[in-house]
Amino acid sequence: MAQLLKIKNLASVFLFVCAFIGCKKVIDVKLKNSNGQIVITGEINNRPGPYTVTISKTVNFTSDNDFPRVSGAFVTIAGNGVTDTLKETDPGTYVTHTVNGKMGETYKLFVSVEGKTYTSISIMPQRVRLDSLSFLLGRKDALYAVANFQDPPAVENYYQFIEYINGQKLPNGRGNSVFSDRLSDGRYISRVIYDDSSDIKAGTTLTLQMNCIDKAVYNYLNELQQISGGGSGFSSQAPANPTTNISGGALGYFSANTVTSKTVNIP
Amino acid sequence: MKKGFFFTVTFFIALASFAQKKHTISGTVTDAKTGETLLGANIILLENHSMGVLSNSYGFYSITAPENTYTLVASYTGYVNDTVRLSLIKDQMLPLALRPETRQLEEVVITGRRSDNITRTLPGMQKVSMEEIKNVPVIFGEKDILKTIQLLPGIKSAGEGSSGFFVRGGSADQNLILLDEATVYNASHLLGFFSTFNSDAIKDVTIYKGDMPAQYGGRLSSLLDIKMNDGNNKDYKVSGGIGLISSRLNIEGPIVKDKGSFMISARRTYADLFLKLSKDSDVNKSILYFYDINAKANYQFGEKNKVFLSGYFGKDDLGYSNQFGIRWGNTTATLRWNHIFSSKLFSNTSFIYSNYDYNISINQTTNNLSVLSKIKDLTLKEDLQYFAGSKNKVNFGFNLTHHTFTPGEFKTSITSSYNPLTLQDKYAFDGALYLADEWRVSNSLKFNGGLRLSAFGLVGPGDFYSYDNNGNITDTAHYSSGKIAKSYLNLQPRLAATYQLTGFSSVKASYSRNVQNLHLLSNTTGSNPTDVWIPSSNNVKPEISDQFSTGYYRNTVNNKYEFSAEVYYKILQNQIDYKNGAVLVANQTVESQLVYGIGRAYGLELFAKKEYGKLTGWISYTLSRTERKIDGINDDSWYPANQDQTHNVAVVAIYSFGKKWTISGDFVYSTGNAVSWPSGKYEVNGNTVFYYTERNGYRMPSYNRMDLSATLQSKKTAKFEGSWTFSVYNAYGRENPYFIQFQDDPSNRQKTQAVQYSLFRWVPSITYNFKF
């Protein structure tokens, strides 16, 4: 609902009325440099493993998008009665081999790298199944994916949606959204995924993946989405680093979530 | 020879003053042609300049002087002085009717007139005349009070196309906007492109930048006091304008000649008519319009009583196809009774109703949702002015407001993905008692001292929550109807002094404390119609500001040029900001999302104005800083507020070519406001994410714009006047930054870039104005 009421949606809908809209142009901004910060992302889910944790670093804005991977870290994931020490298969990519993702279990991540330690806890929620994937016809024959599912009543549920077109994620962070049942508890949900849907065309295959995530991961991904909208000026919120569920001063997040998905071929 | 006359008269007055018997002259100052009362008209006794007053907001004045003969001169900008010889041997009522001047093109030396800006006791106060507002070009050719005041020093715009403004570093909700004493909660139409004030219906606009008279309060940074026209009580008049985007019509006239009059002014856009021409079925079903109506009637009962009834009704309607719609509007109604108790005691009693609401409806396959939110006020005010003797003017009185807040009623259909929700209504009493005295200590020194005692009470029925640091509810207290859940008592001193160095220059100093008990929660710095007002509570303390200011004012000998330099320093307490990822929409526990801290703002404002002649206009420059220090933000250290802009320049010029043409233009320049930009980047799930360090550590690129307009008086007879106005907003089409987006370069995925979006380039418009 907050997404629907966001003023930027209103403004963009009515900008088409303004006959003399200005344009957009790339500008040169002098941004400060910063020291490389550790970024940890990891996910364990209810599908069979192995599961991956990646460790990388931040770079300066003007650098190439080659985010350096951090090797030689000590990484463990403990849960479901097992403590698994992850093996580094590629630089910065650490993979499990014994731990299993099970609904309702608590998983603890421990990372020791470059003399510092980082920990995180995530609880895998019970799975909510995606019933079906339908479509909403928008302006100019645009298609939006719609996720249909029943929200369990009397439980706080948080959902993450990821779209894949022909097996690939959408570029520029599109196709990612989150949803909380704060205002929808117990309802049958038809959630329209509003994203630049110009990629959903006839002849393509759309896969919609729905993850059930815990509250801390929802907060992280929600704030991440808000800063991905970009924008700075009087009409937008002041951006800040998303609140991570990793303690110790790292960026990124660790999530124990369930996964369900539906695939549809668009005729 | 004049000197000798002066000397002789003074000598006789000195003799006469031994007699010590004083009498009072009082009355109302009006426009001789229309009967409109004139606020702030200057009335002096030539023989003794210290016996001078300004007429009050209802045009009433009162002067007490020792028994003698005097020459009374009444003056007001744009009018010919009225000179009356009178013999003061008893109290007398002397109504004054001033004739409007035809274009003042020559220097006019006015005997004994001082310019108001030198003598006014409150610094940081500015008046803009309706003539100036009519001549300053504004976007879409609309005359706009809110956009024009943003050209004055110390007042900054909240962004392109926004009617929100910031005064001396304060936020957009810290401005008290009054229309005939009724509070206007959202002063903009169409997301901010137009203000809710139709300048055809307005008589007077005064802005107080923090130092407001003790009878006003409730917002920290400014008071924008707007008075509507009463209506011509001698003749029926119709005027209006037809423009590209909107049209207006104004009808006024007497109810009973010279005793009562009415005024109705209406305005509507028709941008939606253009939408209907579209072939796209979504577009031609869309709605985009606003309208507003200002109406007023007044009647004089006998010599001592006058009753006014005024109202404002405005509505905006935006709808996209039949999928989404938002409607919002203000409604205000004021009933006032002026009563003249005696030649020295004037009273005004007001009953005011104010309502602001918005309604959103969303229809989207199975997701139907409608939202209603509103705020309703009922106010009773009593203001008394006692013109005690010749040296003191005492204002005292009280006001009491009952607020009802409906933060949100969410209705959904059975198939909707959302549950219906009704946020609890909130109720509050907001009252104040005040006492102020304007004391003329001597010919050159004036003090203005006041005290305002405000009492705010949040009352039941309702549940009131307490929270821990993580935002969890730790306690729920229930209060039944009328029981006080939380109250705040605040004393607000208001002190100001004016010392006249010469007849044309003065210095002023002031200190005032303001308290604000209504807070606007908004995720953005500018204002949106869907922002939520909340009252002070057990969690939210009243915001407090303490402002010190001082200034030097100087006019040239003929009052042709006016200069001022003012410096201010403001300390703010209990300022509100939001936690990361704060949920402000549809949240019963919204107070758990707030964080608090302090602020400070300081600056220098320079202003130079040419008052009359063929060329008139002004230049304003502001150098300022405004900062906040909020718990939990920026590591608890000071950071520039979003609205901090270091330099602000505005130049306005209006030139009359003969009798037919007037050209005007304005130029604005400002350095960028403070923004949070990334200082690095990283990757999450295959996407580039930007890394932020300090809050508001960067500045937007600077902004500059010039607007031009030309008005041609095409026809002018005694019965009919017509004119054409051509204007262009952003005359050189600069792409001014509206917002900056950081993203991967679409042509080179290895790089990231900053993209600047602009809103308006050239926006021309044509309006035809008529009057008969």
Short mmCIF file of C-alpha atoms in Angstrom, two decimals, chain A residues 1-2 4-5 7-8 10-11 13-18 20-35 37 39 41 43 54 56-67 69 135-140 146 160 169-174 176 179-192 194 215 219-224 226-243 251-253, chain B residues 157-159 166 191 193 271 275 280 282-283 286-288 318-320 323-324 326 360 362 364-367 369 371 410 412-421 523-526 528-530 580-583 585-587 642-643 645 673 675-685 687-698 700-701 735 738-744 749-764:
data_model
loop_
_atom_site.label_atom_id
_atom_site.label_comp_id
_atom_site.label_asym_id
_atom_site.label_seq_id
_atom_site.Cartn_x
_atom_site.Cartn_y
_atom_site.Cartn_z
CA MET A 1 0.00 0.00 0.00
CA ALA A 2 2.82 2.34 0.79
CA LEU A 4 0.82 2.65 -4.16
CA LEU A 5 0.62 5.81 -2.18
CA ILE A 7 4.07 10.37 -4.28
CA LYS A 8 6.58 9.58 -6.95
CA LEU A 10 1.58 10.06 -8.59
CA ALA A 11 4.06 12.50 -10.00
CA VAL A 13 1.60 9.39 -13.74
CA PHE A 14 0.84 13.06 -14.18
CA LEU A 15 4.09 14.17 -15.69
CA PHE A 16 2.71 13.02 -19.02
CA VAL A 17 0.23 15.85 -18.75
CA CYS A 18 2.93 18.49 -18.42
CA PHE A 20 6.91 21.06 -21.37
CA ILE A 21 8.77 18.42 -19.45
CA GLY A 22 12.49 18.93 -19.18
CA CYS A 23 14.82 16.11 -19.90
CA LYS A 24 17.35 13.96 -18.24
CA LYS A 25 21.06 14.11 -18.76
CA VAL A 26 24.14 12.50 -17.38
CA ILE A 27 26.08 14.85 -15.15
CA ASP A 28 29.49 14.86 -13.60
CA VAL A 29 29.44 14.73 -9.82
CA LYS A 30 32.48 14.71 -7.58
CA LEU A 31 31.85 11.96 -5.11
CA LYS A 32 34.15 11.20 -2.22
CA ASN A 33 36.17 8.03 -2.05
CA SER A 34 35.85 5.56 0.77
CA ASN A 35 37.81 2.68 2.17
CA GLN A 37 33.96 -2.07 3.29
CA VAL A 39 29.98 -6.92 2.02
CA THR A 41 25.55 -11.87 1.34
CA GLU A 43 21.18 -17.41 1.73
CA THR A 54 29.76 -14.39 -0.91
CA SER A 56 33.26 -8.85 -1.42
CA LYS A 57 34.24 -5.24 -0.92
CA THR A 58 32.98 -1.81 -1.85
CA VAL A 59 34.79 0.26 -4.45
CA ASN A 60 34.75 3.95 -5.29
CA PHE A 61 31.93 5.28 -7.44
CA THR A 62 34.21 6.08 -10.36
CA SER A 63 35.82 2.62 -10.38
CA ASP A 64 34.73 -0.14 -12.68
CA ASN A 65 31.99 -2.44 -11.42
CA ASP A 66 34.57 -5.09 -10.55
CA PHE A 67 33.78 -5.71 -6.96
CA ARG A 69 36.09 -10.79 -3.84
CA PHE A 135 -1.15 -11.12 -15.45
CA LEU A 136 -2.51 -7.59 -15.33
CA LEU A 137 -2.77 -5.61 -18.53
CA GLY A 138 -1.46 -2.11 -18.04
CA ARG A 139 -0.95 0.95 -20.20
CA LYS A 140 0.03 0.44 -23.82
CA VAL A 146 0.53 -10.98 -10.46
CA GLN A 160 10.32 -11.47 -1.37
CA LYS A 169 17.17 -11.98 -13.71
CA LEU A 170 16.18 -8.53 -14.94
CA PRO A 171 19.02 -6.03 -15.22
CA ASN A 172 19.49 -3.00 -12.98
CA GLY A 173 17.89 -4.59 -9.96
CA ARG A 174 14.44 -4.66 -11.51
CA ASN A 176 12.79 -7.49 -7.11
CA PHE A 179 5.80 -7.40 0.70
CA SER A 180 4.65 -7.56 4.31
CA ASP A 181 1.28 -8.75 5.51
CA ARG A 182 1.02 -5.94 8.08
CA LEU A 183 -2.11 -4.62 6.37
CA SER A 184 -3.16 -7.89 4.73
CA ASP A 185 -3.04 -10.55 7.41
CA GLY A 186 -5.14 -13.58 6.52
CA ARG A 187 -6.21 -12.25 3.13
CA TYR A 188 -6.02 -13.95 -0.22
CA ILE A 189 -3.37 -11.83 -1.89
CA SER A 190 -3.14 -10.84 -5.55
CA ARG A 191 0.09 -8.95 -5.62
CA VAL A 192 0.91 -7.01 -8.75
CA TYR A 194 5.12 -3.23 -10.59
CA LYS A 215 11.39 -9.69 9.58
CA ASN A 219 13.52 -4.63 6.58
CA TYR A 220 16.86 -4.95 4.85
CA LEU A 221 15.43 -5.72 1.41
CA ASN A 222 12.73 -3.05 1.77
CA GLU A 223 15.28 -0.36 2.59
CA LEU A 224 17.52 -1.69 -0.18
CA GLN A 226 14.08 2.34 -1.45
CA ILE A 227 17.64 3.39 -2.14
CA SER A 228 17.68 1.59 -5.47
CA GLY A 229 14.92 3.93 -6.60
CA GLY A 230 17.71 6.46 -6.45
CA GLY A 231 16.69 10.07 -6.55
CA SER A 232 17.72 12.90 -4.30
CA GLY A 233 15.95 16.19 -4.09
CA PHE A 234 13.03 17.48 -2.11
CA SER A 235 10.69 14.87 -3.48
CA SER A 236 12.46 11.84 -2.08
CA GLN A 237 13.53 10.40 1.22
CA ALA A 238 17.10 10.76 2.44
CA PRO A 239 18.91 7.52 1.49
CA ALA A 240 21.00 5.54 3.94
CA ASN A 241 22.60 2.11 4.03
CA PRO A 242 19.92 -0.53 4.57
CA THR A 243 19.73 -1.86 8.13
CA LEU A 251 27.16 -4.41 4.59
CA GLY A 252 24.84 -7.02 3.11
CA TYR A 253 22.53 -9.56 4.73
CA SER B 157 11.16 27.43 -2.22
CA ALA B 158 10.62 23.76 -1.49
CA GLY B 159 11.44 22.93 -5.07
CA PHE B 166 11.04 27.22 4.21
CA LEU B 191 0.84 18.63 -6.10
CA PHE B 193 2.09 23.75 -9.00
CA ALA B 271 -6.25 20.94 -18.09
CA LEU B 275 -7.04 15.13 -21.69
CA ASP B 280 -5.82 6.81 -25.50
CA ASP B 282 -6.79 5.62 -20.24
CA VAL B 283 -5.85 9.22 -20.77
CA SER B 286 -8.34 10.68 -16.57
CA ILE B 287 -9.24 13.62 -14.38
CA LEU B 288 -7.04 16.56 -13.58
CA LEU B 318 -6.61 13.82 -9.92
CA GLY B 319 -7.55 10.52 -11.45
CA TYR B 320 -5.82 8.14 -13.79
CA GLN B 323 -7.78 2.89 -11.66
CA PHE B 324 -6.51 5.52 -9.34
CA ILE B 326 -6.99 11.23 -5.31
CA ILE B 360 -7.72 8.18 -2.33
CA ILE B 362 -7.58 2.58 -6.01
CA GLN B 364 -7.10 -2.51 -9.67
CA THR B 365 -8.45 -5.91 -10.64
CA THR B 366 -9.35 -7.29 -7.26
CA ASN B 367 -7.46 -4.75 -5.21
CA LEU B 369 -9.03 0.37 -1.64
CA VAL B 371 -8.55 5.94 2.01
CA PHE B 410 -9.03 2.41 4.92
CA THR B 412 -11.40 -2.43 1.14
CA SER B 413 -13.59 -4.78 -0.84
CA ILE B 414 -13.93 -8.47 0.05
CA THR B 415 -11.61 -9.56 -2.76
CA SER B 416 -9.01 -6.94 -1.89
CA SER B 417 -5.53 -7.98 -0.78
CA TYR B 418 -5.86 -5.55 2.12
CA ASN B 419 -7.77 -5.63 5.38
CA PRO B 420 -9.96 -2.67 6.20
CA LEU B 421 -8.39 -0.51 8.89
CA ASN B 523 8.82 11.12 4.09
CA THR B 524 9.93 13.91 1.80
CA THR B 525 11.11 17.44 2.47
CA GLY B 526 8.56 19.12 0.22
CA ASN B 528 2.43 16.12 -0.30
CA PRO B 529 -1.33 16.07 0.07
CA THR B 530 -1.02 12.69 1.80
CA ASN B 580 15.60 4.16 8.73
CA GLY B 581 12.82 2.51 6.76
CA ALA B 582 10.17 4.29 8.84
CA VAL B 583 6.62 3.22 8.09
CA VAL B 585 1.48 5.10 6.13
CA ALA B 586 -1.48 3.33 7.77
CA ASN B 587 0.45 2.84 10.97
CA ASN B 642 17.72 19.00 3.71
CA GLN B 643 16.55 22.56 3.07
CA GLN B 645 20.97 26.33 0.82
CA ASN B 673 20.33 22.06 -1.02
CA VAL B 675 21.63 15.79 -0.14
CA SER B 676 22.93 12.35 0.73
CA TRP B 677 24.91 10.90 -2.14
CA PRO B 678 26.94 7.74 -2.32
CA SER B 679 30.64 7.56 -1.57
CA GLY B 680 31.09 4.08 -2.99
CA LYS B 681 29.30 1.07 -4.39
CA TYR B 682 29.05 -2.70 -3.99
CA GLU B 683 27.13 -5.66 -5.27
CA VAL B 684 24.19 -7.52 -3.73
CA ASN B 685 22.49 -10.39 -5.62
CA ASN B 687 22.94 -5.67 -8.61
CA THR B 688 24.92 -2.53 -7.97
CA VAL B 689 24.08 -0.93 -4.64
CA PHE B 690 25.35 2.47 -3.52
CA TYR B 691 27.22 2.98 -0.29
CA TYR B 692 26.36 5.97 1.91
CA THR B 693 28.53 7.51 4.57
CA GLU B 694 27.45 10.74 6.23
CA ARG B 695 23.97 12.27 5.96
CA ASN B 696 23.58 15.29 3.67
CA GLY B 697 27.31 15.50 2.97
CA TYR B 698 26.79 16.71 -0.60
CA MET B 700 22.72 19.46 -5.42
CA PRO B 701 24.01 21.48 -8.37
CA GLU B 735 17.56 22.25 -17.18
CA TYR B 738 14.84 18.25 -9.92
CA PHE B 739 16.38 15.04 -8.76
CA ILE B 740 19.56 13.07 -9.33
CA GLN B 741 19.55 9.32 -9.85
CA PHE B 742 22.55 7.03 -9.53
CA GLN B 743 22.56 3.93 -11.71
CA ASP B 744 24.61 1.59 -13.88
CA ARG B 749 27.61 -1.98 -17.45
CA GLN B 750 31.07 -1.64 -15.97
CA LYS B 751 30.46 1.94 -14.96
CA THR B 752 27.96 3.84 -12.84
CA GLN B 753 26.69 7.31 -13.55
CA ALA B 754 24.62 10.14 -12.13
CA VAL B 755 21.58 11.21 -14.14
CA GLN B 756 19.90 14.55 -13.55
CA TYR B 757 16.15 14.90 -14.13
CA SER B 758 14.64 18.32 -14.77
CA LEU B 759 11.00 19.25 -14.57
CA PHE B 760 10.36 22.37 -16.61
CA ARG B 761 12.12 24.08 -19.42
CA TRP B 762 10.34 26.89 -21.24
CA VAL B 763 6.72 27.25 -20.17
CA PRO B 764 4.92 30.03 -22.04
#
